[in-house]
Coordinates of N, CA and C in Angstrom, one line a residue:
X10 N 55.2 -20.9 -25.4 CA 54.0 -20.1 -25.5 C 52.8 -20.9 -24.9
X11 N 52.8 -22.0 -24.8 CA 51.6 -22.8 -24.5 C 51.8 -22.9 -23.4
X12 N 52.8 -23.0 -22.8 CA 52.5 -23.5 -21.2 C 52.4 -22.1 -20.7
X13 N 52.8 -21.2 -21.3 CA 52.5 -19.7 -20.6 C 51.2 -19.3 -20.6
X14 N 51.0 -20.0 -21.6 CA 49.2 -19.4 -21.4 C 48.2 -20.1 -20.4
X15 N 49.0 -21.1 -20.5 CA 47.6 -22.2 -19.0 C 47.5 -21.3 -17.6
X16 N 48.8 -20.6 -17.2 CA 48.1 -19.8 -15.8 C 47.3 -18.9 -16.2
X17 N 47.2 -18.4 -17.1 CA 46.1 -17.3 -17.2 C 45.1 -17.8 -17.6
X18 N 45.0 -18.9 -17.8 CA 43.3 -19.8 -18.0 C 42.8 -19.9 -17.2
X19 N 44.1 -20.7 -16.2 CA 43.5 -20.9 -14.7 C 43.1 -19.6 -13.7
X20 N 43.6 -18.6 -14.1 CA 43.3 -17.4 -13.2 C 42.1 -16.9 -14.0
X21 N 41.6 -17.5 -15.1 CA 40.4 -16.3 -15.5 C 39.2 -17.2 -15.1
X22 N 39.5 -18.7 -14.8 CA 38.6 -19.7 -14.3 C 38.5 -19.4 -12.6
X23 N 39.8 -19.1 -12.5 CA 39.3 -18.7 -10.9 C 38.2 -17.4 -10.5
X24 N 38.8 -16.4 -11.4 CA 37.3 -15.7 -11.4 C 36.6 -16.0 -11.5
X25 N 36.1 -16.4 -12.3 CA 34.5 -16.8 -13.0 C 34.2 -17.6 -11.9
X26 N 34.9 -18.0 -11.2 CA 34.6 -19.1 -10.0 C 33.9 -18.1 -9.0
X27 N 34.9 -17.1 -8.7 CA 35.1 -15.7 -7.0 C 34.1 -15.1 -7.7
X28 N 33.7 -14.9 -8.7 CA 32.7 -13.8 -9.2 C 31.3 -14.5 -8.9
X29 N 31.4 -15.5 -9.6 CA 29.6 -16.3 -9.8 C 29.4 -16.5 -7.5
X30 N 30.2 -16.7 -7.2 CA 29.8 -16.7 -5.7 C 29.6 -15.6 -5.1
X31 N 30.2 -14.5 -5.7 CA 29.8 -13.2 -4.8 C 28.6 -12.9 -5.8
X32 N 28.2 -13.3 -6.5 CA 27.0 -12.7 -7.2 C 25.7 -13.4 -6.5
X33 N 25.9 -14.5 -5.8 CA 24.6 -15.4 -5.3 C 24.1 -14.4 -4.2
X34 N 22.6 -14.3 -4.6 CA 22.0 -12.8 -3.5 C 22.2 -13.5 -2.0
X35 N 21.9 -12.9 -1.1 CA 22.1 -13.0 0.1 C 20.5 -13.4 0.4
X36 N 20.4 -13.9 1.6 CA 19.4 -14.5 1.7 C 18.1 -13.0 2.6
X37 N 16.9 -12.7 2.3 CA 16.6 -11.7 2.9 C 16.1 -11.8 4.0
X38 N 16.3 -11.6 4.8 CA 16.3 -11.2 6.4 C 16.3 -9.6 7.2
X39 N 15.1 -9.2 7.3 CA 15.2 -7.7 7.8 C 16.0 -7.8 8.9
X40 N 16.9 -6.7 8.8 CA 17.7 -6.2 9.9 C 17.2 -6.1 11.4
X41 N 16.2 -5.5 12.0 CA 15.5 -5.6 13.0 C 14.4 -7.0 12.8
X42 N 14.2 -8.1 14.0 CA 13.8 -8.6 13.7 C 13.0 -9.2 15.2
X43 N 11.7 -9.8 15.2 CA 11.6 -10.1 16.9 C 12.1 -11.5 16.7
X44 N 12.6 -11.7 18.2 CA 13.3 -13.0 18.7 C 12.9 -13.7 18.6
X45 N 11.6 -14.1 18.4 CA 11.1 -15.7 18.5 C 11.6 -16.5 16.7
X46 N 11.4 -15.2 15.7 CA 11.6 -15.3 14.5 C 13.2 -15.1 13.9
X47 N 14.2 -15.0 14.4 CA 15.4 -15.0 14.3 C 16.1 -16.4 14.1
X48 N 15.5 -17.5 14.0 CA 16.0 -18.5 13.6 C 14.9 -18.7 12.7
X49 N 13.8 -18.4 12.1 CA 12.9 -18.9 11.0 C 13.5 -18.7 9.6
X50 N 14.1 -18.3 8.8 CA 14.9 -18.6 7.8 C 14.7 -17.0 7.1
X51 N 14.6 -17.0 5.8 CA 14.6 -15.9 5.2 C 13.4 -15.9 4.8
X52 N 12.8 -14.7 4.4 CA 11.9 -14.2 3.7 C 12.0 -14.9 2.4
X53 N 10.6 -15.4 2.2 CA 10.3 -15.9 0.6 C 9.5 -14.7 -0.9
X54 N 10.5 -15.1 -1.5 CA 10.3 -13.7 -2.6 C 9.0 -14.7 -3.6
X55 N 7.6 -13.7 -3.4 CA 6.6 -14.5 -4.1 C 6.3 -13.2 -4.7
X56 N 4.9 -13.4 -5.9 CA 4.5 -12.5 -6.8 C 3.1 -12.4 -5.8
X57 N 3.0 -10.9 -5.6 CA 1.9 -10.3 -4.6 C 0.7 -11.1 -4.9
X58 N 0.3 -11.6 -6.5 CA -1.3 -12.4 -6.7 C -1.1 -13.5 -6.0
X59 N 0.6 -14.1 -5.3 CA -0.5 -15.5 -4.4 C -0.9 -15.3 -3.4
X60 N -0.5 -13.7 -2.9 CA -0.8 -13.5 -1.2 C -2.2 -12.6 -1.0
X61 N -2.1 -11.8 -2.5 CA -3.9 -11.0 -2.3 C -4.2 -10.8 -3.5
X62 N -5.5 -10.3 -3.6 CA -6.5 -10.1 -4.9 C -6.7 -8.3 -5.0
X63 N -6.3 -8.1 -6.2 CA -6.6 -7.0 -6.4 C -7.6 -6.8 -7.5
X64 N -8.4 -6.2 -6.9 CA -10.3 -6.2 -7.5 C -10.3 -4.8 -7.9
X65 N -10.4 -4.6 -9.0 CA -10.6 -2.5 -9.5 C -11.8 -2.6 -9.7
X66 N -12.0 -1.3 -9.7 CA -13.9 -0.5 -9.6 C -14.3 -0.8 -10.8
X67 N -15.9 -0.7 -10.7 CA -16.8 -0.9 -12.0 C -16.7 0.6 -12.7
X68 N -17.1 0.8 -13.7 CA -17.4 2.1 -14.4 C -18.5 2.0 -14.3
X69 N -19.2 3.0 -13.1 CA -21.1 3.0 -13.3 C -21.5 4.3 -14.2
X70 N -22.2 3.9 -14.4 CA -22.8 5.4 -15.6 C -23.5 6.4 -14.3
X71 N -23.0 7.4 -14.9 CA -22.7 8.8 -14.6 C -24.4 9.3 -14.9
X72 N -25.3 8.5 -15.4 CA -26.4 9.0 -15.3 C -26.9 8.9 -14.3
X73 N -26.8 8.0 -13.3 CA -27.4 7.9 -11.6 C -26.5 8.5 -10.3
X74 N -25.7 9.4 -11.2 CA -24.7 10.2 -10.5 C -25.7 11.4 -10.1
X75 N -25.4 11.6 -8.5 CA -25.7 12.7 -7.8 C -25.8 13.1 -6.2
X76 N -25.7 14.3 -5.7 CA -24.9 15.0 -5.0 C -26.1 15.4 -3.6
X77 N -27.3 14.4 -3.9 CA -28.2 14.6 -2.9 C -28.6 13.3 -1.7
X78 N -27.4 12.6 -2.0 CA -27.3 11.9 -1.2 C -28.2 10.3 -1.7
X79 N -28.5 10.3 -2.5 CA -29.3 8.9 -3.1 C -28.7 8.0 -3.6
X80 N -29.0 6.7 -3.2 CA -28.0 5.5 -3.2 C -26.7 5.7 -2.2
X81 N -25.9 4.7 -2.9 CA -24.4 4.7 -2.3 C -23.4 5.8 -2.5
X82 N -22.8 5.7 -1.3 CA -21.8 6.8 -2.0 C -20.6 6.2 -3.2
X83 N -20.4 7.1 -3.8 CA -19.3 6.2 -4.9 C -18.0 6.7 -4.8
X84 N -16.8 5.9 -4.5 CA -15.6 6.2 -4.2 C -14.8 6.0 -5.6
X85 N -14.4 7.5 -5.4 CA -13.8 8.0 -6.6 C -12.4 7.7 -5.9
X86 N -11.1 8.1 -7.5 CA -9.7 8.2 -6.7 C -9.8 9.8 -5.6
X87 N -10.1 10.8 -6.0 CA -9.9 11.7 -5.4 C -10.4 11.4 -3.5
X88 N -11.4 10.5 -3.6 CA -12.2 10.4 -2.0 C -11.4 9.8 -1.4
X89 N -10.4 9.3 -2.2 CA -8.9 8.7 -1.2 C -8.6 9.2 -0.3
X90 N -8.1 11.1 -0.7 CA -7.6 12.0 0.0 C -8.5 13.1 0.3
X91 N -9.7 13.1 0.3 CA -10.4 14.5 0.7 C -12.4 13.9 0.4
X92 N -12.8 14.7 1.2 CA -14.1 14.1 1.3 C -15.2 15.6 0.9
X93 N -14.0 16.4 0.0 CA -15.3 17.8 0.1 C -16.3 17.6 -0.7
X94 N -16.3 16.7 -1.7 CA -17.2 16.5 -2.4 C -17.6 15.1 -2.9
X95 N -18.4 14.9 -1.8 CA -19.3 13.6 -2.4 C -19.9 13.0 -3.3
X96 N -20.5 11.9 -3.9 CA -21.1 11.5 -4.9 C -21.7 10.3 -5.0
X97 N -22.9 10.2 -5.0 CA -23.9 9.2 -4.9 C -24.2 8.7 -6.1
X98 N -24.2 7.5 -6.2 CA -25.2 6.2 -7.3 C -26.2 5.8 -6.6
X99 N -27.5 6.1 -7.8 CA -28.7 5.4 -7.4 C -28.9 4.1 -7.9
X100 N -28.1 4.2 -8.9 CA -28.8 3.1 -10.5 C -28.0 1.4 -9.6
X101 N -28.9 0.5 -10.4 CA -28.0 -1.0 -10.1 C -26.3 -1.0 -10.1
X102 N -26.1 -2.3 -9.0 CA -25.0 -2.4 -9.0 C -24.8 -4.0 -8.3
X103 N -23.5 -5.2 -8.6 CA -23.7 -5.8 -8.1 C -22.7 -6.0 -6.5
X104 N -23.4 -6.8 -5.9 CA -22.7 -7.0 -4.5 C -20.9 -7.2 -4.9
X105 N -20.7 -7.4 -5.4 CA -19.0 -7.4 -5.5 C -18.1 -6.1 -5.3
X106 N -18.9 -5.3 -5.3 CA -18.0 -4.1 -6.0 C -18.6 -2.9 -4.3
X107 N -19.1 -3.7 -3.1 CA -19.9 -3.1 -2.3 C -18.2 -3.0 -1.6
X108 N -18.2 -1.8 -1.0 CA -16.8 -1.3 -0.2 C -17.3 -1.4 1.8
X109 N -16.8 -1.9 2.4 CA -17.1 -1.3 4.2 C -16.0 -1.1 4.5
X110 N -16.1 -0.5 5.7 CA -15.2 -0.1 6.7 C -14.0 -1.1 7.0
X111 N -13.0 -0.8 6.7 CA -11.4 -1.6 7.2 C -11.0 -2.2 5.5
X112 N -12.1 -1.9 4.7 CA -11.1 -2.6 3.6 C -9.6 -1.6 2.6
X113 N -9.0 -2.2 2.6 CA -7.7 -1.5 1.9 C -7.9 -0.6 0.7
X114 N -7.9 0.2 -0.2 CA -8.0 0.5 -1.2 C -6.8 1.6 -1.6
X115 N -7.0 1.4 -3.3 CA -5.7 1.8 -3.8 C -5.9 2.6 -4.9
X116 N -5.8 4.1 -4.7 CA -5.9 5.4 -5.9 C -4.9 4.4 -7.2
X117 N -5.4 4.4 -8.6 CA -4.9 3.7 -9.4 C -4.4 4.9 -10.4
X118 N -4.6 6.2 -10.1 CA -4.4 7.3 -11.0 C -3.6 8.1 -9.9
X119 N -2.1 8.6 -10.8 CA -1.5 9.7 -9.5 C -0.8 9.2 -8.5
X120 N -1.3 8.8 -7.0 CA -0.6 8.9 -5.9 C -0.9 7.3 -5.6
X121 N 0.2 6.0 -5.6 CA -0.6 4.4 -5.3 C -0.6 4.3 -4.1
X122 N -0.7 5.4 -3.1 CA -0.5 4.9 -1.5 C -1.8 4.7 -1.0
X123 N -2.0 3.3 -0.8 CA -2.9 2.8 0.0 C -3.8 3.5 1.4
X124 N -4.9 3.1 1.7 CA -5.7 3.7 2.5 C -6.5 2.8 2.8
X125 N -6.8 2.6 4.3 CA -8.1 1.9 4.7 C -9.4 2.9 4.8
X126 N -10.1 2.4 4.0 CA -11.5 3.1 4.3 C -12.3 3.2 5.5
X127 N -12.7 4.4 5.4 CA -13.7 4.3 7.1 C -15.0 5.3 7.5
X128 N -15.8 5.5 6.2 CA -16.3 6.0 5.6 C -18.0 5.3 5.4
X129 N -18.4 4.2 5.9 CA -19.2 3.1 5.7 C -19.4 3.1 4.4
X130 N -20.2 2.2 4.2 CA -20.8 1.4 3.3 C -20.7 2.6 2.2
X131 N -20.2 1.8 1.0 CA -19.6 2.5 -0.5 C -19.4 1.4 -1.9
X132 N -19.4 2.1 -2.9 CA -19.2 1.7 -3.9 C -17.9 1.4 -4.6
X133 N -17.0 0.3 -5.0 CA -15.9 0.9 -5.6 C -15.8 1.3 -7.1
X134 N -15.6 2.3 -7.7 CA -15.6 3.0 -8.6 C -14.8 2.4 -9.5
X135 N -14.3 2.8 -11.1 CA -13.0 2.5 -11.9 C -12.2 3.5 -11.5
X136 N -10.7 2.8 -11.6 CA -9.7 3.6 -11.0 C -9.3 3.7 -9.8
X137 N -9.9 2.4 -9.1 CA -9.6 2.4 -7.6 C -9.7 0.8 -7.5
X138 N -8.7 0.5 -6.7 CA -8.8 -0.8 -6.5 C -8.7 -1.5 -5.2
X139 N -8.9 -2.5 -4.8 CA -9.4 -3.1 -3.0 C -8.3 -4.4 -3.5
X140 N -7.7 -4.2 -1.6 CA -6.8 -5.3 -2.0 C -7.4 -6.6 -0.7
X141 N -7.3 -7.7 -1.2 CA -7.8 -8.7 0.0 C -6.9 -9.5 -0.2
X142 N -6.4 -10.0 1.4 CA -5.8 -11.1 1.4 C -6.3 -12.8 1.3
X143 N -5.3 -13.3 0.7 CA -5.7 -14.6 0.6 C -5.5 -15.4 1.8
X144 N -5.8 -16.4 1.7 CA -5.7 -17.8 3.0 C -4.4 -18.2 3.3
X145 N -4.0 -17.7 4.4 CA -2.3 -17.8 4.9 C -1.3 -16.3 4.4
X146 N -2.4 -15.6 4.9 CA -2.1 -13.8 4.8 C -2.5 -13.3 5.3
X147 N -1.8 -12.3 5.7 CA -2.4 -11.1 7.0 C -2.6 -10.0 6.3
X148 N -4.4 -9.4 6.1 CA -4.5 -8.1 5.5 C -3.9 -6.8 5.8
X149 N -3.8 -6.7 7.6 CA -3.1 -5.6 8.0 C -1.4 -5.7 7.7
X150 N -1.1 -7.0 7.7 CA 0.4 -7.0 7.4 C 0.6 -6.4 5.8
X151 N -0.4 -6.9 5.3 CA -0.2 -6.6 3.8 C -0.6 -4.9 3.5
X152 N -1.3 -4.4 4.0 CA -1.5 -3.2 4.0 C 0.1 -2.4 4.1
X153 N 0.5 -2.5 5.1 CA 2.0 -2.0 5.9 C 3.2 -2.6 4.4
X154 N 3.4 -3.7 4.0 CA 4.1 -4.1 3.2 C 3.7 -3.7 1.7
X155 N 2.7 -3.9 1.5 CA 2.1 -3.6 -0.2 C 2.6 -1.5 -0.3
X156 N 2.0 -0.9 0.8 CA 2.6 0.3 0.6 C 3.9 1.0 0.5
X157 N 4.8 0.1 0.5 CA 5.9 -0.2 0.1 C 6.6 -0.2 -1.3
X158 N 6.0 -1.6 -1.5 CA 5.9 -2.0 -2.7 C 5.6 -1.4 -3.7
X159 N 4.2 -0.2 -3.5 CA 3.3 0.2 -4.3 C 4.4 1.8 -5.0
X160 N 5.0 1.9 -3.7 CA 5.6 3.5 -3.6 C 6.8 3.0 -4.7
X161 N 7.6 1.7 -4.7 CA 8.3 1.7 -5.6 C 7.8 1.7 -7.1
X162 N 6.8 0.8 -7.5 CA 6.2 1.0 -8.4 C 6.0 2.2 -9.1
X163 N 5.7 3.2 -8.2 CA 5.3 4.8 -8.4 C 6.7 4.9 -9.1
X164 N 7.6 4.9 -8.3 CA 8.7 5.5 -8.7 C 9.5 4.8 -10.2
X165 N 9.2 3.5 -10.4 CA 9.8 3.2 -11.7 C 8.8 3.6 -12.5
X166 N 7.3 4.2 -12.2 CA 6.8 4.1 -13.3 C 7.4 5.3 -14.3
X167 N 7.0 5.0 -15.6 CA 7.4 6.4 -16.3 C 7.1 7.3 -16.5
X168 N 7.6 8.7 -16.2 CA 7.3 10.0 -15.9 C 6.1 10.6 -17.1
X169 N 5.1 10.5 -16.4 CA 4.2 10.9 -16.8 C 3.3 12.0 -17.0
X170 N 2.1 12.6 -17.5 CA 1.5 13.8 -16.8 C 1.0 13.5 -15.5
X171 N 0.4 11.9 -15.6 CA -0.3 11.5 -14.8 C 0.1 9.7 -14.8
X172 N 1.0 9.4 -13.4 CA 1.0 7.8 -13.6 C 0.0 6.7 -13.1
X173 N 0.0 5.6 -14.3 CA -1.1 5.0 -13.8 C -1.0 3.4 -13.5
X174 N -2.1 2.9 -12.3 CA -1.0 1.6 -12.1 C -2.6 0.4 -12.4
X175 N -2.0 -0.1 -13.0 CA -2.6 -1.3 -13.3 C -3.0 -2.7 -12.1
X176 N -4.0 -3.8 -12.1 CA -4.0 -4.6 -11.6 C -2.8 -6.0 -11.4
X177 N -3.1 -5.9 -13.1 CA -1.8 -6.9 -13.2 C -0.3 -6.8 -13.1
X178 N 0.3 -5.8 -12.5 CA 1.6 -4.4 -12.4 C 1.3 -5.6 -11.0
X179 N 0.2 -4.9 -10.3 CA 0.2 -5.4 -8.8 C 0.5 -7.0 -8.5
X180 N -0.5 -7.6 -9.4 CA 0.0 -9.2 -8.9 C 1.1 -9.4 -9.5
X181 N 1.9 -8.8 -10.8 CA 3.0 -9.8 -11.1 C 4.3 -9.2 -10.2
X182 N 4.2 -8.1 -9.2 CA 5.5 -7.7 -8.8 C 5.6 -8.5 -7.6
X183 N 7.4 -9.3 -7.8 CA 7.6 -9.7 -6.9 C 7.7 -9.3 -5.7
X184 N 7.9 -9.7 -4.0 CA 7.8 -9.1 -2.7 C 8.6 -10.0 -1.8
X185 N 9.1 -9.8 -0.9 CA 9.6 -10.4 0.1 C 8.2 -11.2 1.3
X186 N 7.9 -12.1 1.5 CA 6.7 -12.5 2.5 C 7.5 -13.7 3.3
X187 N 7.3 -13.4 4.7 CA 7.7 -14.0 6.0 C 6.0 -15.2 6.0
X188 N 6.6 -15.9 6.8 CA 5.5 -16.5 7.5 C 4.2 -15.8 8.2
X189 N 3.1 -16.8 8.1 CA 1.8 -16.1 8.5 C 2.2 -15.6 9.9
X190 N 3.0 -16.1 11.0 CA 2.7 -15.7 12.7 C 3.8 -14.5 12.6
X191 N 4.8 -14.5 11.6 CA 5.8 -12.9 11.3 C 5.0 -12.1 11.4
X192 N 4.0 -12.2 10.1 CA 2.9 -11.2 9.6 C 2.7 -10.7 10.3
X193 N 1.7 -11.5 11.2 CA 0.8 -10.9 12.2 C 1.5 -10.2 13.7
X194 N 2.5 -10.5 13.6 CA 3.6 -10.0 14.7 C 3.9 -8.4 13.8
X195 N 4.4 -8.5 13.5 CA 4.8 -7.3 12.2 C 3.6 -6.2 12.1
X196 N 2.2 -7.0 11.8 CA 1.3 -6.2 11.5 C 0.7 -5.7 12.8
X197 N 0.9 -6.1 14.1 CA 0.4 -6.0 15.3 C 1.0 -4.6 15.9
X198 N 2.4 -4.8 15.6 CA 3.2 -4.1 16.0 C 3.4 -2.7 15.5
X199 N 2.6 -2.7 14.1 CA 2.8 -1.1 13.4 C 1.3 -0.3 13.4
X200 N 0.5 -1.6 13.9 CA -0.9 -1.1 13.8 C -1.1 0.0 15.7
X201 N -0.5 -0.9 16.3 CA -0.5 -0.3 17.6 C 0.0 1.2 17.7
X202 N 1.6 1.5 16.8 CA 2.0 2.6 16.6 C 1.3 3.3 15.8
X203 N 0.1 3.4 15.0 CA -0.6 4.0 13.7 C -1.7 4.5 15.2
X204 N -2.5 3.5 15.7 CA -3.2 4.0 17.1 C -2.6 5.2 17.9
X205 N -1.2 4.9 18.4 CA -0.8 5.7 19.3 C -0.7 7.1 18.7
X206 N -0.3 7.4 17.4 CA -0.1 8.3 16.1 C -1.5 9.1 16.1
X207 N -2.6 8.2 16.0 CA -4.0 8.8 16.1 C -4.6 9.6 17.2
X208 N -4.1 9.4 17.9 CA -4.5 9.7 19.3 C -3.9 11.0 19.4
X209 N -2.4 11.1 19.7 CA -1.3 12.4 19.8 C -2.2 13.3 18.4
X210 N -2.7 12.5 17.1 CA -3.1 13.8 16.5 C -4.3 14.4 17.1
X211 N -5.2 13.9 17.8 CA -6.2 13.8 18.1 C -5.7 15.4 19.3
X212 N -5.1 14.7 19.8 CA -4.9 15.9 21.0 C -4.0 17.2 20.4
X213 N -3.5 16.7 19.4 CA -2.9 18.1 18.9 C -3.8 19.2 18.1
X214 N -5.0 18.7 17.5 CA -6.3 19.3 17.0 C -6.8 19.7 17.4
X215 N -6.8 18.9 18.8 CA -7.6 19.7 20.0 C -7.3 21.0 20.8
X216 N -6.0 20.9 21.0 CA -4.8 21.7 21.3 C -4.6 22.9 20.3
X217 N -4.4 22.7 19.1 CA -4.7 23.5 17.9 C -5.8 24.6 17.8
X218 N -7.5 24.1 18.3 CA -8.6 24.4 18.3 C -8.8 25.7 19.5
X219 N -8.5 24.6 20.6 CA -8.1 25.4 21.9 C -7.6 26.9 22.1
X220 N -6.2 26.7 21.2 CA -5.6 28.3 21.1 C -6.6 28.8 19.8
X221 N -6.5 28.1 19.1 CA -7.7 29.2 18.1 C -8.5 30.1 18.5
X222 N -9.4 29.5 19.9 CA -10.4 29.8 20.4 C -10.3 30.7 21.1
X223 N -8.8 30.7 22.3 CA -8.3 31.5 23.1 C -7.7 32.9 22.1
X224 N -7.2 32.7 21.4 CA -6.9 33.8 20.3 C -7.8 34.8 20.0
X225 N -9.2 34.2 19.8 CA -10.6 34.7 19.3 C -10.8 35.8 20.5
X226 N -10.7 35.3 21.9 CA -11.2 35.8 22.9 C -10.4 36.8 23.8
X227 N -9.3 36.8 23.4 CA -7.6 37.3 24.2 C -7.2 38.9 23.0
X228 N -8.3 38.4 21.8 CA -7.8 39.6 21.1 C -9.2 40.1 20.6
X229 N -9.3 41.2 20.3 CA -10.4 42.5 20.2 C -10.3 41.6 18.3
X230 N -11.9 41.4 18.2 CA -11.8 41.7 17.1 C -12.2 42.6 15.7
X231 N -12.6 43.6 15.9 CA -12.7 44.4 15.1 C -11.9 45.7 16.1
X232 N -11.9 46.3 14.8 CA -10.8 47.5 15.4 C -11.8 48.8 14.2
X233 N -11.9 50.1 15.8 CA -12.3 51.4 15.4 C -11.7 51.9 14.4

């Protein structure tokens, strides 16, 4: 009985052996990849606060709130996606919280998909948050990659009426980050196609407008 039991020791030791080796993650490496970087190793999995800062809006009092255009404009979540309704602060505020043109921002209520602003000079609100890269980080790369990231987040979060994402959500989730000259290769490359994308919509609006117009004029419009 004893010596019959030792091969099954050794076979459940060999598992534990075959098993703990197929369990060691693979090393991450995107499938498409450009040439120069195909011998640079794997992607390093870091927590998004060493690569950017995420800064959320002030809560300004709603008493210097107004619709006549005085002070700054205040960027609400909703101004993420639609501009029909504006809203101005007159009252103090301090230089930290001042928004321009090209900075990232992130609806923190509902929808976390990122947006670069382009809208000038603005306020950032509560409930919206600005993402900046740190020193040996590419903001446009991070833009492209954090929207990513951000969409999974959406998706684990828990079904809500309304889901809402936090600062600290943002820095502690781990990511995959290549080297700074990847980045900027990466980020080069998707920003060029986001241009080309602008453009084709550009002429499709136009195009769009065009038959509107021709429609107007090709058909009678009032009828006896």
């Amino acid at each position: 009985p004893c010596c019959a039991s030792r091969p099954k020791v050794r076979k459940f030791q060999d598992w534990k052996c075959m098993r703990s080796k197929s369990d060691k993650k693979k090393p991450l490496v995107p499938s498409l990849r450009f040439p120069e970087f195909r011998e640079a190793g794997a992607w390093e999995v870091k927590k998004l606060g060493a690569v950017l800062t995420f800064q959320t809006g002030f809560p300004f009092s709603s008493k210097y709130f107004n619709e006549i255009g005085d002070g700054l404009r205040l960027i609400r979540n909703a101004d993420l996606k639609s501009s029909d309704r504006m809203i101005f602060y007159s009252g103090p505020y301090e230089q930290t919280f001042i928004v321009n043109n090209g900075d990232i921002l992130v609806g923190m209520d509902g929808d976390f998909s990122p947006s670069i602003w382009g809208h000038g000079k603005a306020l950032l609100n509560q409930r919206v948050g600005r993402v900046s890269a740190k020193d040996g980080s590419s903001l446009t790369f991070l833009h492209f990659s954090v929207s990513v990231a951000l969409k999974l987040i959406e998706q684990r979060t828990a079904q809500t009426t309304v889901k809402h994402l936090s600062h600290t959500t943002v820095e502690k989730t781990k990511w995959p980050i290549p080297i700074f000259h990847e980045q900027q290769k990466i980020a080069h490359c998707l920003s060029s196609l986001d241009e080309v994308i602008g453009l084709e919509s550009h002429k499709l609006d136009t195009l769009k407008n065009l038959k509107k117009g021709l429609m107007q004029q090709l058909f009678p419009q009032e009828v006896a």
